[in-house]
Short mmCIF file of C-alpha atoms and ligand atoms in Angstrom, two decimals:
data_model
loop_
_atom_site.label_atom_id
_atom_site.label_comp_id
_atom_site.label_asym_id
_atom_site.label_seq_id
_atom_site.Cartn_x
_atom_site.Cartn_y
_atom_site.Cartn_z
CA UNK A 134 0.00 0.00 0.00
CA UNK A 135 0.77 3.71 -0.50
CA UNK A 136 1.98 5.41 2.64
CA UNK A 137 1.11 9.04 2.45
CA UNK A 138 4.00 11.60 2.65
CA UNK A 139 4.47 13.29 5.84
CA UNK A 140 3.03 16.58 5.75
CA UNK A 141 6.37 18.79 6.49
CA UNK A 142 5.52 21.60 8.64
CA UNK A 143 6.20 24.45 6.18
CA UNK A 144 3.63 23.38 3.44
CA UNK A 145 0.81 22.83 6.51
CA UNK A 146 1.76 26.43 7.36
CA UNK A 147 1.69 27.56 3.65
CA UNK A 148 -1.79 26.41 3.58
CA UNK A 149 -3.38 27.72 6.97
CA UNK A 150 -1.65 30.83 5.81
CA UNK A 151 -3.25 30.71 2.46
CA UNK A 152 -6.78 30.03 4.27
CA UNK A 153 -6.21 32.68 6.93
CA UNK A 154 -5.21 35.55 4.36
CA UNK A 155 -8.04 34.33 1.84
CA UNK A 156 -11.18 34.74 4.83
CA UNK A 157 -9.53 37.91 6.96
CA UNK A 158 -9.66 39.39 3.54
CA UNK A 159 -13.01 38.81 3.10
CA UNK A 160 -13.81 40.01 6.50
CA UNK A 161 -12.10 43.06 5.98
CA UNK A 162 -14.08 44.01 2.80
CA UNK A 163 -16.80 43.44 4.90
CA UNK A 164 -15.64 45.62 7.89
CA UNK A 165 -14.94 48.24 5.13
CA UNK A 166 -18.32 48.15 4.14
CA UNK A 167 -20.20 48.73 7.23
CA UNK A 168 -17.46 51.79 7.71
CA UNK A 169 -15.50 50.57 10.29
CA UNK A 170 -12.17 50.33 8.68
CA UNK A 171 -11.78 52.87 6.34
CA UNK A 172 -8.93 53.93 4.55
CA UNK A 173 -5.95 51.90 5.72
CA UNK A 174 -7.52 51.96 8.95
CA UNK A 175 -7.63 49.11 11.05
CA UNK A 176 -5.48 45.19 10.78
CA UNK A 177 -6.58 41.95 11.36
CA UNK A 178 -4.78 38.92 12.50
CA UNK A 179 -5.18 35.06 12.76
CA UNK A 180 -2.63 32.62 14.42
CA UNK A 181 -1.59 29.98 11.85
CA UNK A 182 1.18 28.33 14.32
CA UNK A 183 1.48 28.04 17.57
CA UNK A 184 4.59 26.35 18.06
CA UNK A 185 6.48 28.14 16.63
CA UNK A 186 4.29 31.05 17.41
CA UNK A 187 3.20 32.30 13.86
CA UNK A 188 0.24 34.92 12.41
CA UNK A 189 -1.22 35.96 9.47
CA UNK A 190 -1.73 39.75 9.04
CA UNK A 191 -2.24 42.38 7.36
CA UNK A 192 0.54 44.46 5.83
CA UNK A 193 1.11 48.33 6.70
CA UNK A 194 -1.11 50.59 4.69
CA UNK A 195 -3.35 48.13 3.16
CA UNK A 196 -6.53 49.81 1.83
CA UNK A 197 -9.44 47.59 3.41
CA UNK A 198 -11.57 48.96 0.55
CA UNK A 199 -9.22 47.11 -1.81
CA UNK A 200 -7.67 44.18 0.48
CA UNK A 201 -6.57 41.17 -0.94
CA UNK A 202 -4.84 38.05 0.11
CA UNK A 203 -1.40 39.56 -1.13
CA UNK A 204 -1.27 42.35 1.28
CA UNK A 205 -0.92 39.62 4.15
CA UNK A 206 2.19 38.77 5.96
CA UNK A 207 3.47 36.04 8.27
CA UNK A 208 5.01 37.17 10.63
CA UNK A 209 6.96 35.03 14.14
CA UNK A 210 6.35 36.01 17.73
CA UNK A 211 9.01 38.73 17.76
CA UNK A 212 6.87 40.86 14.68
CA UNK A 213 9.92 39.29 11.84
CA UNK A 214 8.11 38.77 8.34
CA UNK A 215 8.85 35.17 7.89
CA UNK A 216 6.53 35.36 4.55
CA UNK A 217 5.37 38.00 2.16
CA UNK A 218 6.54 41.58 1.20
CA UNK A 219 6.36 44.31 3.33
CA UNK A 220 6.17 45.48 6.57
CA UNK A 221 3.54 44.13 9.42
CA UNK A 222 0.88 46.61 10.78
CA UNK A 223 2.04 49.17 12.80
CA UNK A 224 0.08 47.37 15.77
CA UNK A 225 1.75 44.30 15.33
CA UNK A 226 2.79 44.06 18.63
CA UNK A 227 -0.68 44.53 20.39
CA UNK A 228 -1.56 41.22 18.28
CA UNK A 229 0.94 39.06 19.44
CA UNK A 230 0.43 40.70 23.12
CA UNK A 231 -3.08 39.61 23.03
CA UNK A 232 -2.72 36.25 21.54
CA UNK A 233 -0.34 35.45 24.29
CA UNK A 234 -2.54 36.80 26.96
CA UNK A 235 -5.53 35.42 25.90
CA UNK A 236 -4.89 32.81 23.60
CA UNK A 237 -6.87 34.34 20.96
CA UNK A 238 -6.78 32.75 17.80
CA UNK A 239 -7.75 35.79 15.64
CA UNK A 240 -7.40 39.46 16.60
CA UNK A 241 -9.69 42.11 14.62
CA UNK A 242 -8.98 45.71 15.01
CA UNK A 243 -11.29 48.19 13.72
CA UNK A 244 -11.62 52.06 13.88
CA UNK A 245 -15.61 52.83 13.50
CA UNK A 246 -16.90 55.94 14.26
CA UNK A 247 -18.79 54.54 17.35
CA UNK A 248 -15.53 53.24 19.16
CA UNK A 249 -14.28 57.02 18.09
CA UNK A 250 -17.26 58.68 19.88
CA UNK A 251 -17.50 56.37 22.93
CA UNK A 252 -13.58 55.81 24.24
CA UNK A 253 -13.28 59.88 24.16
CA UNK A 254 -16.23 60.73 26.42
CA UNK A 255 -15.68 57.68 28.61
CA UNK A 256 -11.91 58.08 29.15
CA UNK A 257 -11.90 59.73 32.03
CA UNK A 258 -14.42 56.60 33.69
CA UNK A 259 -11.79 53.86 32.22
CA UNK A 260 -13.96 51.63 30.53
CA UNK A 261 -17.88 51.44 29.36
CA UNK A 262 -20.05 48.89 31.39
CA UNK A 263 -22.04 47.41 28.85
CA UNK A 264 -25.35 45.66 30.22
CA UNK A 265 -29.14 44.92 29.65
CA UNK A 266 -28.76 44.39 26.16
CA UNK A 267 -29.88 41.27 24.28
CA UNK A 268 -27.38 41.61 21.68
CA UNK A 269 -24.84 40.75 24.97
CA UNK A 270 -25.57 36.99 24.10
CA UNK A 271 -23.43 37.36 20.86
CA UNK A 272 -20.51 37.26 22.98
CA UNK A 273 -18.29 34.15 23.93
CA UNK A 274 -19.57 32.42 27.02
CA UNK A 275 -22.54 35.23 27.74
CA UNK A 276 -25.68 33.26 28.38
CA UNK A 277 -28.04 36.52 29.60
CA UNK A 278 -28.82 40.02 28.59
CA UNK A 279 -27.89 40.48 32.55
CA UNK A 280 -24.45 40.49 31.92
CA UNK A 281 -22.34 43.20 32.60
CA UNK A 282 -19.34 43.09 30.06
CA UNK A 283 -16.69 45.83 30.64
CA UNK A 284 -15.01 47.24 28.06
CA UNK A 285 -11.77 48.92 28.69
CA UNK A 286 -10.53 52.03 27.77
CA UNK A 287 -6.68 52.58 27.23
CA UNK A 288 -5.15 55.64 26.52
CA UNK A 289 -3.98 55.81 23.18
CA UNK A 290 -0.02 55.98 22.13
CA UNK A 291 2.20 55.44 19.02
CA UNK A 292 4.99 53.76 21.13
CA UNK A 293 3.55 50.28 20.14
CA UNK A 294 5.92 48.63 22.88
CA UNK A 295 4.43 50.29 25.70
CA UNK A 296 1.04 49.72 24.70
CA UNK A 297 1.87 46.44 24.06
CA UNK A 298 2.76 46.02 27.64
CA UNK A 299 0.15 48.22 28.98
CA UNK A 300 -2.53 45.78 27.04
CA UNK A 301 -0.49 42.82 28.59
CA UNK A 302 -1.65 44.34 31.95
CA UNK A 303 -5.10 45.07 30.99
CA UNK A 304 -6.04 41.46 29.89
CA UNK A 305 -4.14 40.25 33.19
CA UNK A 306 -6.12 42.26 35.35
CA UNK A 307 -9.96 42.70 33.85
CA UNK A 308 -10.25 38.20 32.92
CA UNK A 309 -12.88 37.38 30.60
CA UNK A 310 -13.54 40.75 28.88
CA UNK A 311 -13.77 39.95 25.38
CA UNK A 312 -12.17 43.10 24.10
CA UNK A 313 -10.83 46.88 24.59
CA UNK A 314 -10.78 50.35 23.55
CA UNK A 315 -7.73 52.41 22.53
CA UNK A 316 -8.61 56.28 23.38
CA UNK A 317 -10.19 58.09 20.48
CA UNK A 318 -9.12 55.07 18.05
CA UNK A 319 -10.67 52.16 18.29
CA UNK A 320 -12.05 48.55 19.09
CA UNK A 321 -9.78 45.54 19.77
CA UNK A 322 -11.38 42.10 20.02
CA UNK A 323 -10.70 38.47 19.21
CA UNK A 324 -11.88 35.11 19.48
CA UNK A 325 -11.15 31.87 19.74
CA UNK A 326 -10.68 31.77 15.94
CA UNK A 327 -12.07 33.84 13.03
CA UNK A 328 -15.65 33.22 13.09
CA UNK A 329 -15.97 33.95 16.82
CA UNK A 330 -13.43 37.04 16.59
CA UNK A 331 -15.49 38.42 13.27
CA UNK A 332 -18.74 37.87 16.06
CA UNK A 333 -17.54 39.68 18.51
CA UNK A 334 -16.56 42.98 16.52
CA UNK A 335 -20.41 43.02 14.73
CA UNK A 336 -21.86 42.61 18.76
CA UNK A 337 -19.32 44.91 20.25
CA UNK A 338 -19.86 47.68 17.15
CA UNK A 339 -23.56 47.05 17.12
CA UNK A 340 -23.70 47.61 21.18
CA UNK A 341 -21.13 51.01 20.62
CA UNK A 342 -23.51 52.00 17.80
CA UNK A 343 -26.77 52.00 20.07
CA UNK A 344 -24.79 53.75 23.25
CA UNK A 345 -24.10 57.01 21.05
CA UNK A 346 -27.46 56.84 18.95
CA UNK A 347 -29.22 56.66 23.03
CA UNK A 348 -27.32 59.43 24.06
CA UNK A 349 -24.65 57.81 26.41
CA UNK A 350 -21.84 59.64 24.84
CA UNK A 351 -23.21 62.88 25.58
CA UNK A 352 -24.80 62.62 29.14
CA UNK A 353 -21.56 61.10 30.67
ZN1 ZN P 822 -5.55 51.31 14.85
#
């Protein structure tokens, strides 16, 4: 009988890399479209290795009106392109912080005008407690409309080592929050893998959406 080859690692890689750039690339024309990455605004992430630590992601100044698989990267756990031209997003480094702290299996960034609105007039409280809302249930492990998810707000910086570190701290002290806000930026999140990560940004923008169009952004 035929044995089959052994897989070597590299071509399993090639194609989980192939997979990840093909459906963040769709998810990103789909972010674009609902206006919450616009411009070159905005990266997205998926972990095609673990050992050795390895992601898929989007290359600097990718237009996420025009994305396509080509403008991905792979990049290993110290933000070194291991595959693709280019440079990784700027934010690199908040990915592979939050994959480490949380295990996430796909980070999604966005910059919507909600997340704008909301982490300036709620800087100065830290976070937004998010609670009462049905649409809570969207969100890994939530079972009730009861829930109170808090969503972080961290001041916003272009030294992407230090608020690497200061996210480190953030997902070490506030466990189970399914994402944060960067001040006057925008909306981290992630999940498990894609689907749930992709979930979590449509809840989390949807809930951000109804606190400005109720009014919360002005009466705090
Ligand atoms: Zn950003």
């Amino acid at each position: 009988m035929n044995r089959p080859k052994p897989i070597l690692r590299e071509s399993s890689n090639g194609a989980r890399f192939a997979e990840a750039a093909a459906s963040l690339t769709e998810i990103g024309k789909g972010f674009h479209a609902r206006g919450w990455v616009l411009g070159t605004s905005g990266n997205f992430s998926a972990v095609i290795s673990r050992e050795p630590l390895r992601l898929a992601i989007t290359s600097t100044g990718s237009d996420k009106g025009s994305l396509t698989p080509g403008q991905f990267l792979e990049m290993d756990e110290a933000a070194n392109v291991v595959r693709g031209d280019g440079r990784p997003s700027a934010e690199a480094l908040l990915h592979l912080a939050i994959v480490r702290g949380v295990a996430a299996g796909a980070v999604l960034h966005t910059h919507s005008v909600w997340s704008t609105v909301l982490s300036g007039s709620h800087a100065s409280q830290g976070g937004i407690a998010l609670e009462g809302y049905e649409m809570l249930k969207g969100l890994e492990g939530v079972r009730t409309h009861k829930h109170r998810e808090w969503l972080p707000i961290l001041e916003n910086s272009q030294d992407m080592i230090e608020l690497g570190e200061r996210a480190s701290i953030t997902l070490r002290e506030s466990p189970g929050i399914h994402g944060f806000l960067l001040r006057e930026h925008g909306l981290y999140t992630w999940g498990a893998g894609l689907q749930e990560a992709k979930r979590h940004v449509e809840i989390l923008e949807f809930l951000m959406e109804v606190l400005v169009r109720s009014g919360a952004a002005i009466s705090s």
